[in-house]
Coordinates of C-alpha atoms and ligand atoms in Angstrom, one line a residue:
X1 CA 162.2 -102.4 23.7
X2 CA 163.8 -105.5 26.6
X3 CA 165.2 -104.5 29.3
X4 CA 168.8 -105.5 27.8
X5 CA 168.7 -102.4 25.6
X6 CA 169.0 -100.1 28.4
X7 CA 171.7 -102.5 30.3
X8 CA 174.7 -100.1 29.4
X9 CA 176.9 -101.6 32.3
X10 CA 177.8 -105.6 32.4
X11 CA 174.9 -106.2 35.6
X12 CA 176.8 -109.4 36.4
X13 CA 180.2 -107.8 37.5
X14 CA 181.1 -106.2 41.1
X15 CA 182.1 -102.2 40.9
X16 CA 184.9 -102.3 43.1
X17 CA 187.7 -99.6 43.5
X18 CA 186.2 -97.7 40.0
X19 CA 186.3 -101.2 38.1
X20 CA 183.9 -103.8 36.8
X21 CA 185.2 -106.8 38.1
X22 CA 183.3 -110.5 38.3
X23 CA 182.6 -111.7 41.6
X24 CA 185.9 -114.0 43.4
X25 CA 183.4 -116.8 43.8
X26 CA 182.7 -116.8 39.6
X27 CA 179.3 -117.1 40.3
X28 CA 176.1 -115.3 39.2
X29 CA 172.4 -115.3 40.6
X30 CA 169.6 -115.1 38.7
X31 CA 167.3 -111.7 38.7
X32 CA 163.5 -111.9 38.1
X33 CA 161.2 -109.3 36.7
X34 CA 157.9 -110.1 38.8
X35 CA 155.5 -109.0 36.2
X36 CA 156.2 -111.8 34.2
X37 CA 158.6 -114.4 36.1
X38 CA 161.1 -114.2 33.2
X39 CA 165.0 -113.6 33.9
X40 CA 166.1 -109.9 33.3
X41 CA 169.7 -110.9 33.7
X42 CA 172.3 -112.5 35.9
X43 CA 173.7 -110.7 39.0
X44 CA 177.1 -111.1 40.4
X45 CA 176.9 -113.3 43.4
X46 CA 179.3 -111.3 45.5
X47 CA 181.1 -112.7 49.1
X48 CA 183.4 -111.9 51.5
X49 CA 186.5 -111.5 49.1
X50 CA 184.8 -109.2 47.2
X51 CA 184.0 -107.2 50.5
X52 CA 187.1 -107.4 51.6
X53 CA 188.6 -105.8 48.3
X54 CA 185.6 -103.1 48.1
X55 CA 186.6 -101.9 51.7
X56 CA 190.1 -101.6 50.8
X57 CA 189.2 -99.6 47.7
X58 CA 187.3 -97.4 50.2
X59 CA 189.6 -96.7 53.0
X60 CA 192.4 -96.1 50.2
X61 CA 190.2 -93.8 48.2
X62 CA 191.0 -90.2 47.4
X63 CA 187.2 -88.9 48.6
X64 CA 187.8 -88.4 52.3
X65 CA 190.6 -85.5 50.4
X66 CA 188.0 -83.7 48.4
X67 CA 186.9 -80.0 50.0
X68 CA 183.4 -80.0 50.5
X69 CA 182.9 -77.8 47.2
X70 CA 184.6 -80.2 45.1
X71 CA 182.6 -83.0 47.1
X72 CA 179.1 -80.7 46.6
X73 CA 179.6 -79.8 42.7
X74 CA 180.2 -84.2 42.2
X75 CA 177.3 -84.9 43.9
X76 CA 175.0 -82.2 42.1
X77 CA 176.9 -83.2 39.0
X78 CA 175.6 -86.9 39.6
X79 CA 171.9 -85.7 39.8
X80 CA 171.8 -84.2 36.6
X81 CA 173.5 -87.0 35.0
X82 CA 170.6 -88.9 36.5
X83 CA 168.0 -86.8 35.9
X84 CA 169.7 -87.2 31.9
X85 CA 168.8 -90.9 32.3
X86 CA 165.1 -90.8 33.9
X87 CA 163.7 -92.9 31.4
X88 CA 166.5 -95.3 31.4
X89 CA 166.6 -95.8 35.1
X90 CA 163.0 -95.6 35.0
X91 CA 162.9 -98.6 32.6
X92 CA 165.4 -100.4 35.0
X93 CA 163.6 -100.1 37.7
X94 CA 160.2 -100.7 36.9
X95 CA 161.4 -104.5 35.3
X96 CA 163.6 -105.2 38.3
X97 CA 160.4 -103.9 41.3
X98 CA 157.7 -104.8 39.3
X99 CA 156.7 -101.0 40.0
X100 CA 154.5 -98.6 37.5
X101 CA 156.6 -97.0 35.0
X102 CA 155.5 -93.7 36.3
X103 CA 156.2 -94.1 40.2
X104 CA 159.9 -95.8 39.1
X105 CA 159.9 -92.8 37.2
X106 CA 159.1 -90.6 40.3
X107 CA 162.0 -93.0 42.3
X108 CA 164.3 -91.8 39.7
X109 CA 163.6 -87.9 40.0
X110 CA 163.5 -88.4 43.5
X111 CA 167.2 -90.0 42.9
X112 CA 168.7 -86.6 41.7
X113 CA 166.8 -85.0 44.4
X114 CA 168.7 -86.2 46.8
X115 CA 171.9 -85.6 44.7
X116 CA 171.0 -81.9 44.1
X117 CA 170.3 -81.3 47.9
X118 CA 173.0 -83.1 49.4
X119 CA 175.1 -81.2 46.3
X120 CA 174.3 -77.9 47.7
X121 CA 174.4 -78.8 51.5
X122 CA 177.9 -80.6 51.3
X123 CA 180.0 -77.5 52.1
X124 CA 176.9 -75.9 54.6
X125 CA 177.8 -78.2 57.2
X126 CA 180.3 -76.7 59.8
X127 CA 181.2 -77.5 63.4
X128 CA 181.2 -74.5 65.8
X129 CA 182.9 -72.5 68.6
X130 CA 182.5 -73.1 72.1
X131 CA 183.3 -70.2 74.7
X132 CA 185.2 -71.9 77.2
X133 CA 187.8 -70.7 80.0
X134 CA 189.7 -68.2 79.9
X135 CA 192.6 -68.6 77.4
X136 CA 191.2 -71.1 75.5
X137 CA 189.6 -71.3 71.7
X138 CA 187.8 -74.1 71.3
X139 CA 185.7 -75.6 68.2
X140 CA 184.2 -78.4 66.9
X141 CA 185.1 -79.9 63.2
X142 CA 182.8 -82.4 61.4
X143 CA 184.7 -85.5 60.3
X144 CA 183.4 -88.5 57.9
X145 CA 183.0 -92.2 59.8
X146 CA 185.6 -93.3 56.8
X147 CA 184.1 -96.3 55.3
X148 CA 180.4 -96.7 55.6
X149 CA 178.7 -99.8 54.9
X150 CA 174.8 -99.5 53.3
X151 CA 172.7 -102.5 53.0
X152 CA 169.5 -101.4 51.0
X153 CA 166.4 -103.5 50.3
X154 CA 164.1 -104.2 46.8
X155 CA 161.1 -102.0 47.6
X156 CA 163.0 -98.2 46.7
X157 CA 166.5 -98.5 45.2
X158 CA 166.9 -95.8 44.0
X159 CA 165.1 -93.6 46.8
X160 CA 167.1 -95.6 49.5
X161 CA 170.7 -95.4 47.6
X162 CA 169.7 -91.8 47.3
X163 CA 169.4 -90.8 51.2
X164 CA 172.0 -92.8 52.1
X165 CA 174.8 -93.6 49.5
X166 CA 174.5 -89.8 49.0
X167 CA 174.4 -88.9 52.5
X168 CA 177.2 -90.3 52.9
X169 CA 179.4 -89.5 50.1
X170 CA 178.5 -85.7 51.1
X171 CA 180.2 -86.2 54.6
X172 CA 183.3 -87.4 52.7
X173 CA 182.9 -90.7 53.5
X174 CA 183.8 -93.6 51.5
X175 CA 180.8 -96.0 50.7
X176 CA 180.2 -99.7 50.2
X177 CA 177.1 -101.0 49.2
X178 CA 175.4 -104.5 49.0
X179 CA 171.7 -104.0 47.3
X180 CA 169.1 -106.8 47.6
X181 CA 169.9 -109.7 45.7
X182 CA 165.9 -109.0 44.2
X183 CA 166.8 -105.5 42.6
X184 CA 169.7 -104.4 42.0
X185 CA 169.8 -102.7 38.6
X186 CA 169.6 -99.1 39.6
X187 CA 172.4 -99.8 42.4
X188 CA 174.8 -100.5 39.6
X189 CA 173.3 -97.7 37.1
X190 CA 174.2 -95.2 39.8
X191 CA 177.8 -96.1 40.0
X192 CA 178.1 -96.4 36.3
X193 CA 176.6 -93.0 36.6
X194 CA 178.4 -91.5 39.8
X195 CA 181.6 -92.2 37.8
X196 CA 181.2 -90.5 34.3
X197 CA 179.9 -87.6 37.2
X198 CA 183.7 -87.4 38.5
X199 CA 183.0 -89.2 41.4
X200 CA 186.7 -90.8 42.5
X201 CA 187.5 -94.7 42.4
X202 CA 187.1 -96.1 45.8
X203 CA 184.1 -93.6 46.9
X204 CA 181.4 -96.1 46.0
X205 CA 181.9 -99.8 45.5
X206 CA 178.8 -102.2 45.0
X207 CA 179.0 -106.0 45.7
X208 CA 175.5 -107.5 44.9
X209 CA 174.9 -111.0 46.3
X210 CA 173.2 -112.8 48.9
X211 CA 172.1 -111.0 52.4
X212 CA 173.8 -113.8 54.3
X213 CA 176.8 -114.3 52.3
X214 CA 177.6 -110.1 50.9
X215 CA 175.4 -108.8 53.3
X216 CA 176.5 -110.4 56.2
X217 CA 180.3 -110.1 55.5
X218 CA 179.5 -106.0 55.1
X219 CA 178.1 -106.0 58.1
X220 CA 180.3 -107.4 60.4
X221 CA 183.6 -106.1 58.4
X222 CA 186.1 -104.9 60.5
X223 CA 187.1 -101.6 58.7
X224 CA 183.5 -100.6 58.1
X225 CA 182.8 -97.9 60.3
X226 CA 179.3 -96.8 59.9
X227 CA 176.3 -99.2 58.8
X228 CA 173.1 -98.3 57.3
X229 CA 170.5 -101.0 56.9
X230 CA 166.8 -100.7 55.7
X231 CA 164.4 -103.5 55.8
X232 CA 163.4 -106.5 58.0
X233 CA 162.8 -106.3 61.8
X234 CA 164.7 -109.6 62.0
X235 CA 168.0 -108.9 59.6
X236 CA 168.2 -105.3 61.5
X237 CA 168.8 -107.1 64.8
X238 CA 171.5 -109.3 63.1
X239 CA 173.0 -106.0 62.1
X240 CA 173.1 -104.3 65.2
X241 CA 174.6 -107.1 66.8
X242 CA 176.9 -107.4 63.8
X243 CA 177.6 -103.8 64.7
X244 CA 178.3 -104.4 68.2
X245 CA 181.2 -106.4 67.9
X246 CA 183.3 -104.0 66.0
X247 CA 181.5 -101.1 68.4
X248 CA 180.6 -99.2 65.0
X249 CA 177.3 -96.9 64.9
X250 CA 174.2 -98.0 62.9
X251 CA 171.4 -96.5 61.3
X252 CA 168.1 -99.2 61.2
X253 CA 164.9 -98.2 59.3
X254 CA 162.9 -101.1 59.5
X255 CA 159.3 -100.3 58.4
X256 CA 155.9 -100.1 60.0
X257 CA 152.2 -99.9 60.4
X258 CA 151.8 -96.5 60.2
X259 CA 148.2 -95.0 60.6
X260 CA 146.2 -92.1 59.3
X261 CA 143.5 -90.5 61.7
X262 CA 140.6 -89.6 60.2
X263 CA 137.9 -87.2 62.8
X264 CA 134.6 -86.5 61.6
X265 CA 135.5 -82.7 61.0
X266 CA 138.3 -84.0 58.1
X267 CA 138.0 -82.6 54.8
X268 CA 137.2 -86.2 54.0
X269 CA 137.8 -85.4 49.9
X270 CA 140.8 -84.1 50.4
X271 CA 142.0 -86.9 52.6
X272 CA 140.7 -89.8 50.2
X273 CA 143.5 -90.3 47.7
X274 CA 146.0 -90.0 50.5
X275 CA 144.3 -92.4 52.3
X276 CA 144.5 -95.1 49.5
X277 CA 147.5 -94.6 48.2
X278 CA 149.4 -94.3 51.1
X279 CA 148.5 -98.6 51.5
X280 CA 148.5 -99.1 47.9
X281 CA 151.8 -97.5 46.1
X282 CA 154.7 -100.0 45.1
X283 CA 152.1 -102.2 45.7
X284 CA 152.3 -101.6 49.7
X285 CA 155.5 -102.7 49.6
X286 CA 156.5 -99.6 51.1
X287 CA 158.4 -98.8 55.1
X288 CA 156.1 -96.0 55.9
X289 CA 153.0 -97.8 54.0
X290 CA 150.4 -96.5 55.2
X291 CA 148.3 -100.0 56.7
X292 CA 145.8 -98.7 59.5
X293 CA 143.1 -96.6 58.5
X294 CA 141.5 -94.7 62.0
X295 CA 138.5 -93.8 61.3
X296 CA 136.0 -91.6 63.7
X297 CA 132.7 -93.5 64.3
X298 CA 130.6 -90.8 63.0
X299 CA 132.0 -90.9 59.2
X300 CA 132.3 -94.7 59.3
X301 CA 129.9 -95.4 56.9
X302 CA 130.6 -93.0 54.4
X303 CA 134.4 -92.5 54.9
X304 CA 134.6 -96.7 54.1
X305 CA 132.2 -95.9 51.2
X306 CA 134.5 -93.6 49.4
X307 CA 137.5 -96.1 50.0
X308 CA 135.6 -98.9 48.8
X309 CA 135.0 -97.2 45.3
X310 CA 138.6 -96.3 45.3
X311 CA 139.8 -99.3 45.5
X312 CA 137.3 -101.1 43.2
X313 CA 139.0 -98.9 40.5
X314 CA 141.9 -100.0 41.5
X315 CA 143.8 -101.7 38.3
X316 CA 146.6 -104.2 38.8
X317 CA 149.0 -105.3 36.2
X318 CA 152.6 -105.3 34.8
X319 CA 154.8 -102.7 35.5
X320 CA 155.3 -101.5 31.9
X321 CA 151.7 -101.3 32.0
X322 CA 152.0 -98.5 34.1
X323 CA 148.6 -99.3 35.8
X324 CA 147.8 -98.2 39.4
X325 CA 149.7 -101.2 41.1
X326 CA 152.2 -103.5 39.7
X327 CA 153.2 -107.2 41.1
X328 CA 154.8 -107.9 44.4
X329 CA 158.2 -108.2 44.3
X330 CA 158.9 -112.0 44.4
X331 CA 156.9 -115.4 44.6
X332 CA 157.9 -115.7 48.2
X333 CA 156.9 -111.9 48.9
X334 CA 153.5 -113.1 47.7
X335 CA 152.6 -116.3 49.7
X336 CA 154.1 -114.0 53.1
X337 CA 151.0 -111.3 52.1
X338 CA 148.6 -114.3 51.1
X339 CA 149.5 -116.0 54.5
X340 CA 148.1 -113.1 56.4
X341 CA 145.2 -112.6 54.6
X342 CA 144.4 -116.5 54.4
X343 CA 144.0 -115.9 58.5
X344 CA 141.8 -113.3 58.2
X345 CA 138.3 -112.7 58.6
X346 CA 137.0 -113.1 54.5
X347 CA 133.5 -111.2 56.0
X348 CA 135.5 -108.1 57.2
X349 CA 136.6 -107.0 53.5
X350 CA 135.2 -103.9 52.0
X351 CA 136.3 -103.9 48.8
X352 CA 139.3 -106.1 46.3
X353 CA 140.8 -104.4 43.1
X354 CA 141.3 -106.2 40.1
X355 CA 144.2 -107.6 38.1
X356 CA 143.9 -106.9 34.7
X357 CA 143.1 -110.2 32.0
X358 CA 146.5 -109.3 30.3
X359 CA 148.6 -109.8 33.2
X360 CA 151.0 -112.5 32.4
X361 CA 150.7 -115.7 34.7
X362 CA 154.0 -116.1 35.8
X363 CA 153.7 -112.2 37.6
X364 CA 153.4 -112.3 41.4
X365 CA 150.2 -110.3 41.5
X366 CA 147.9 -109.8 44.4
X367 CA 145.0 -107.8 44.7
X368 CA 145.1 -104.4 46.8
X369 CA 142.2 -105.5 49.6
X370 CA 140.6 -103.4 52.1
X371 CA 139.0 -104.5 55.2
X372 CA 137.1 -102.8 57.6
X373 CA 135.8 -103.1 61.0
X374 CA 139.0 -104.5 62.6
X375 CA 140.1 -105.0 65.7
X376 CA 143.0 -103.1 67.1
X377 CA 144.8 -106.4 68.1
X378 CA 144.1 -108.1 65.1
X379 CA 146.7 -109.4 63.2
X380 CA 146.3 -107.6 60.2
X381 CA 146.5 -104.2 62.1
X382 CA 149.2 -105.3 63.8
X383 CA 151.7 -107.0 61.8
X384 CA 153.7 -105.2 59.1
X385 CA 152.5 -107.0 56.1
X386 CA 154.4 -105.5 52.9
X387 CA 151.1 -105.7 50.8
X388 CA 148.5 -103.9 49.3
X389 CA 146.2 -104.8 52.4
X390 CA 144.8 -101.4 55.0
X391 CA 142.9 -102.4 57.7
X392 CA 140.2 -99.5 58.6
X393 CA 139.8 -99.5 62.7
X394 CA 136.4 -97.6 64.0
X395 CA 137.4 -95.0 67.2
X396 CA 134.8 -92.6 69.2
X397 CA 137.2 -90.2 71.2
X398 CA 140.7 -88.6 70.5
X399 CA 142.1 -90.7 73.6
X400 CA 140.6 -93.9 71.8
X401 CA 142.4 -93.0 68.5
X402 CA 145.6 -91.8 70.6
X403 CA 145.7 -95.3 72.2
X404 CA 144.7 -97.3 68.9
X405 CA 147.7 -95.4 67.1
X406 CA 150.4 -95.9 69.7
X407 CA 149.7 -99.3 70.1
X408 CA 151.8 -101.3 68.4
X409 CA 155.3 -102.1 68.2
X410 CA 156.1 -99.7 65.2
X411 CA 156.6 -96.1 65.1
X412 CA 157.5 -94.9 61.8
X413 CA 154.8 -91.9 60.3
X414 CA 151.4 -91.5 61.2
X415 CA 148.8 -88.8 60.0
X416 CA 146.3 -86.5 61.4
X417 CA 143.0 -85.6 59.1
X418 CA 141.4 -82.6 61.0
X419 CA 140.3 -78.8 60.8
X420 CA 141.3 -78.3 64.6
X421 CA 144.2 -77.2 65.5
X422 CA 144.4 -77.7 69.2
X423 CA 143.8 -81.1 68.2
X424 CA 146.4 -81.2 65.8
X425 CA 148.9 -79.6 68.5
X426 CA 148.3 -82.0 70.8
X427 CA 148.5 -85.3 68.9
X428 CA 151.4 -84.0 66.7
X429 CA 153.2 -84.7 70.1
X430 CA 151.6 -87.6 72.0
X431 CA 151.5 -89.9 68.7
X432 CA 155.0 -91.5 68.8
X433 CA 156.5 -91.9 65.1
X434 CA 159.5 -90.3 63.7
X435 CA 157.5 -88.0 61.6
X436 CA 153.7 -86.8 61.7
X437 CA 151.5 -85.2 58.8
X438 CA 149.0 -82.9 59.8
X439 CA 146.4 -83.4 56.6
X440 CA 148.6 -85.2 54.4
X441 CA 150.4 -88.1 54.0
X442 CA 153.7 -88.3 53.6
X443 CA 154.5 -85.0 51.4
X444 CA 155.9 -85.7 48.6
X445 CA 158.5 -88.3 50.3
X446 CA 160.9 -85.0 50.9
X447 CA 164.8 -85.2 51.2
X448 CA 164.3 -82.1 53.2
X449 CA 162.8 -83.9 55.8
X450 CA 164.1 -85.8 58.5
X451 CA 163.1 -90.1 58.5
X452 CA 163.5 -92.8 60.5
X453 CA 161.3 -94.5 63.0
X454 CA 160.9 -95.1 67.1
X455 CA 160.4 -98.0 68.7
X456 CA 160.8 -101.4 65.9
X457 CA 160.8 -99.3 63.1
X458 CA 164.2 -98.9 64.4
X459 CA 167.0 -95.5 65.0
X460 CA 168.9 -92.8 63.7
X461 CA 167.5 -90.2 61.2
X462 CA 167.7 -90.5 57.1
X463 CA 167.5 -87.7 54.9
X464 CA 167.6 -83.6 56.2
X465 CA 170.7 -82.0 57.3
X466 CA 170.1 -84.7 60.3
X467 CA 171.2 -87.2 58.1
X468 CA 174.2 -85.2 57.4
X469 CA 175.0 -85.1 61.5
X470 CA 174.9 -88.7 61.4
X471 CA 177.0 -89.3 58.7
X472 CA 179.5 -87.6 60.4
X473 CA 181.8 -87.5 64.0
X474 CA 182.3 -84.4 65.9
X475 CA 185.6 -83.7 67.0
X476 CA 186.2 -81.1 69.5
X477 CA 189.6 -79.5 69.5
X478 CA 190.9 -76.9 72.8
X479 CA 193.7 -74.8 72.4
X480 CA 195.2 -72.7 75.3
X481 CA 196.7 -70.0 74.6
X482 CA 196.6 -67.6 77.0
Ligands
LIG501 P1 165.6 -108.3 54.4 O1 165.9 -109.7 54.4 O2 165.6 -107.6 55.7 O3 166.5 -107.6 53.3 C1 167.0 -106.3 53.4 C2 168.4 -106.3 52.9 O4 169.2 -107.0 53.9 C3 168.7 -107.0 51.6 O5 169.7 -106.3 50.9 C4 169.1 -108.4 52.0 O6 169.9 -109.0 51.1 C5 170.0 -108.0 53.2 N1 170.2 -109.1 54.2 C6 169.4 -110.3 54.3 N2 169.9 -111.1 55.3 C7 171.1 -110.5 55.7 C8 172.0 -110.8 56.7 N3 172.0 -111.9 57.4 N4 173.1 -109.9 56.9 C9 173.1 -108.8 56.2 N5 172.2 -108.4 55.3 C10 171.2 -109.2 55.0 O7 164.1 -108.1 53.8 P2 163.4 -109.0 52.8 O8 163.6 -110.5 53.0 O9 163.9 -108.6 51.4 O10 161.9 -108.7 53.1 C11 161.3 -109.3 54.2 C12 160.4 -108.4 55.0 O11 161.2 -107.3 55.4 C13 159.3 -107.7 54.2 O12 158.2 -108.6 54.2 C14 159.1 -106.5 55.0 O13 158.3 -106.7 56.1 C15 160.4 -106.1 55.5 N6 161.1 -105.1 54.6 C16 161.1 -103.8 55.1 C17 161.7 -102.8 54.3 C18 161.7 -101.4 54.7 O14 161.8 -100.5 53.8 N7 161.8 -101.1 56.0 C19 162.2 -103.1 53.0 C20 162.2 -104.5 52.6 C21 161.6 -105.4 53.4 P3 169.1 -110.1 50.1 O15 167.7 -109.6 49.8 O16 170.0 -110.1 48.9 O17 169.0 -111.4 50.8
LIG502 MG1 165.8 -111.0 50.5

C-alpha cells in the first residue's frame, strides 16, 4: 500500500476559506519521506497572497458566532472523525516524519485527545463576578483574540495542531495555520477532516510553504491577532519581534535539554525505560526530549550499565518498519546531529544502536548514541541537539544535581527519580522548568496538563484549561446601578 492511497485530499492545494485552492504563486515544493529519500508528493508553496486571503476567510468566518456548545460538540465531533481515521493518519504521518508506525499511531490518538477535551471544556470556561462598590455589578466575559496565527514544526504534527489549532478553535477563535514545509500531511488531513466534522468555512485555513516566505508573512500579518510558534530558538525571536510590531501576544515553545535525576535510592527498574526513551522517541527529535541524564555517583556504574544494554537493543530503521527509532527528519537535520557528535569526545560513548541492513540508503538514519561521563559545560549537555544523543552527567549531592540541572539556558521538563519525599518537595520547586515529573517522565504527554517552557524554551502555557486562558482576552464590564 503507497502513501498516495491514503492521500484523500489534493496535498498540493491551500485550504483557504473551506476550499482547496492552488497556491497564487502556482508553485509546488517537493515533500520527502526520510526513510527512503523518495518524494511522497508535492506541497503547495504558499506566500503572502495566500495569507492574505486565509486571514480574510478568518476574520469573516461564522466561528467567532457559534455558542460554546455548538463550538464543544464540533470539536468532539472532529476527534471521533479522527479517531475513525487512526490508521490513515497514522500512515500519513509516519511517511511524512519518518516516525514508527506505532508512535504516529499514538500522535494520532493523542490528536482526538485533544479534540475530545477541548470538546468538553469549550462551554466550561466562564469569566466571573467581582464585588465591587456599592451599586455596581461587575463581571468578567472571556472573548476569542479573533484570528490566531499557528506556526507548527515537523517533529509532532499532529500533537502540535492538536494543542493549539484546537485550543484555539475552542475559544472561538478563527485559525490560520502554516505547517513546516518537511510535514505537512496531517495539517491538511485535519482540515479535510475538521470540515466533514461541521466545522465552518473560515475557522481553519492552512497555507503550507516556506517558513520565510508563508511563515513569515503569518507572522507579521496585520489582522492576526494571536501567534503560536513551536520550534527553533532562532525563528521564535523573529516571531516575537514579528509580534511586536503589530503589539499582538505570542505563545513560543522552543525546546530544550531537559534532564532526569536519578539518586541512588531510585527504583532504578522502574526508571530505565523512561530514562531511554525519553532521548530516543521520534528519534530525539522531540522539544521536551529528554538529553541529560543525572546520575548519583553511587549508581554510576550500574545505572550506565542498564542504559548501555538498552540501547544496544536499540533497532533503527524505516518508519513502516515500525522498529524502535525511525530516520531523522531530513538530510540537513542529520549533518546538524552529526556535527555535534563529530566534536565530541569518541572515548566518552557508552553504547551506539544499530540500523537495521534493510534500511534503505537514501533514509537519513543516525544511530541513537549514549555517552557518559560528561561534563556539565560540555557541548553536548548543553546544546539542544534534536537527536537521538543523551549525555549521562555523574553528581554527589542534591545541591550538585540542583545546580547541574538549572544550568543551562533551557527550561522546559525535568524529572526526579527518588523514594524521598522531602527531596522530591523541595526540588519540585527549586528545579526551574515549566513542568516536573516526580518518578516519571513525561506522563503520557497529557492534554490535561499544562506545557511550555522558562527561560529559552520560551513563554506562555499549551494544553490544560491554561491554554484555554491564553487563547482568550478578559474583558471586564461595570455597571452602576445603584
Ligand atoms: P524552525 O525553522 O524553527 O521551524 C519551525 C517552523 O517555523 C516551521 O513551520 C518553519 O517553516 C517555520 N519558519 C521557519 N522560518 C520562519 C520565519 N522566518 N518566519 C516564520 N516561520 C518560520 O525549525 P527547523 O529548521 O525545522 O529545525 C531547526 C531546529 O529547531 C532543530 O534542530 C531543533 O533544535 C529546533 N526545533 C524545535 C522544535 C520544538 O518542538 N521546540 C521543533 C522543531 C525544531 P519551514 O520548516 O517550512 O521552513
Ligand atoms: Mg525548516
Amino acid at each position: 500500500m503507497s502513501v498516495q492511497d491514503d492521500l484523500w485530499f489534493d496535498p498540493s492545494k491551500c485550504f483557504i476559506a473551506g476550499k482547496w485552492v492552488a497556491p497564487a504563486g502556482g508553485e509546488t515544493l517537493s515533500l520527502e519521506n526520510p526513510s527512503d529519500g523518495s518524494e511522497i508528493a508535492r506541497i503547495a508553496r504558499g506566500g503572502r497572497t495566500d495569507v492574505d486571503a486565509a486571514a480574510h476567510a478568518a476574520m469573516n468566518g461564522e466561528w467567532g458566532r457559534k455558542t460554546a456548545l455548538e463550538r464543544g460538540r464540533i470539536l468532539t465531533r472532529i476527534g471521533q472523525l479522527v479517531l475513525e481515521r487512526v490508521d490513515e493518519l497514522a500512515r500519513l504521518e509516519a511517511a511524512d516524519v519518518g516516525k514508527p508506525l506505532k508512535q504516529a499511531r499514538a500522535d494520532a490518538v493523542a490528536l482526538a485527545r485533544y479534540m475530545e477535551f477541548y470538546g468538553g471544556a469549550a462551554d466550561k470556561i466562564h469569566g466571573e463576578t467581582i464585588p465591587y462598590l456599592d451599586g455596581y455589578t461587575v463581571y468578567t466575559l472571556r472573548e476569542p483574540h479573533g484570528v490566531t496565527g499557528h506556526i507548527v514544526p515537523w517533529n509532532y504534527p499532529m500533537q502540535i495542531i492538536g494543542r493549539s489549532v484546537g485550543g484555539a478553535l475552542t475559544m472561538g477563535n478563527a485559525a490560520v495555520l502554516k505547517p513546516a514545509e518537511e510535514a505537512c500531511l496531517t495539517a491538511l488531513a485535519f482540515a479535510a477532516i475538521a470540515q466533514e466534522a461541521g466545522l465552518p468555512e473560515g475557522a481553519l485555513n492552512v497555507v503550507p510553504g516556506l517558513g520565510e516566505e508563508a511563515g513569515a508573512a503569518l507572522s507579521s500579518h496585520p489582522d492576526i491577532n494571536h501567534i503560536s510558534f513551536t520550534g527553533s530558538v532562532g525563528v521564535g525571536v523573529l516571531i516575537q519581534k514579528a509580534a511586536a510590531e503589530n503589539i499582538v501576544p505570542v505563545t513560543l515553545e522552543l525546546g530544550g535539554k531537559s534532564p532526569q535525576i536519578v539518586f541512588e535510592d531510585a527504583d532504578l527498574d522502574a526508571a530505565l525505560p523512561f530514562l531511554v526513551n525519553a532521548g530516543v522517541q521520534n528519534a530525539g527529535q522531540t522539544c521536551s526530549a529528554s538529553s541529560r541524564i543525572l546520575v548519583q555517583r553511587g549508581i554510576y556504574d550500574k545505572l550506565t550499565a542498564m542504559m548501555a544494554e538498552r540501547y544496544r537493543a536499540l533497532k533503527v530503521g524505516p518508519a513502516m518498519a515500525d522498529l524502535d527509532v525511525g530516520p531523522l527528519i531530513s538530510a540537513r537535520q542529520k549533518e546538524i546531529v552529526e556535527g555535534f557528535v563529530s566534536h565530541a569526545d569518541p572515548a566518552h560513548i557508552l553504547a551506539q544502536a544499530s540500523v537495521v541492513d534493510s534500511a534503505p540508503e537514501g533514509g537519513h538514519y543516525f544511530p541513537p548514541t549514549l555517552y557518559g561521563g560528561i561534563d556539565p559545560d560540555d557541548p553536548l549537555a548543553q546544546n539542544e541537539i534534536f537527536g537521538p544523543v543523551q549525555a549521562i552527567i555523574p553528581f554527589d549531592t542534591e545541591a550538585e544535581a540542583l545546580k547541574i540541572a538549572n544550568g543551562t539556558a533551557y527550561g522546559l521538563v525535568a524529572s526526579i527519580w527518588t523514594r524521598d519525599g522531602a527531596r522530591q518537595m523541595r526540588l519540585a520547586k527549586a528545579i526551574k522548568s515549566g513542568q516536573v515529573f516526580i518518578n516519571n517522565y513525561g506522563a503520557g504527554g497529557g492534554v490535561e496538563l499544562p506545557f511550555g517552557g522558562v527561560g529559552k524554551s520560551g513563554h506562555g502555557r499549551a494544553k490544560g484549561f491554561e491554554a484555554l486562558y491564553g487563547f482568550s482576552v478578559l474583558k471586564t464590564v461595570a455597571a452602576h446601578h445603584g
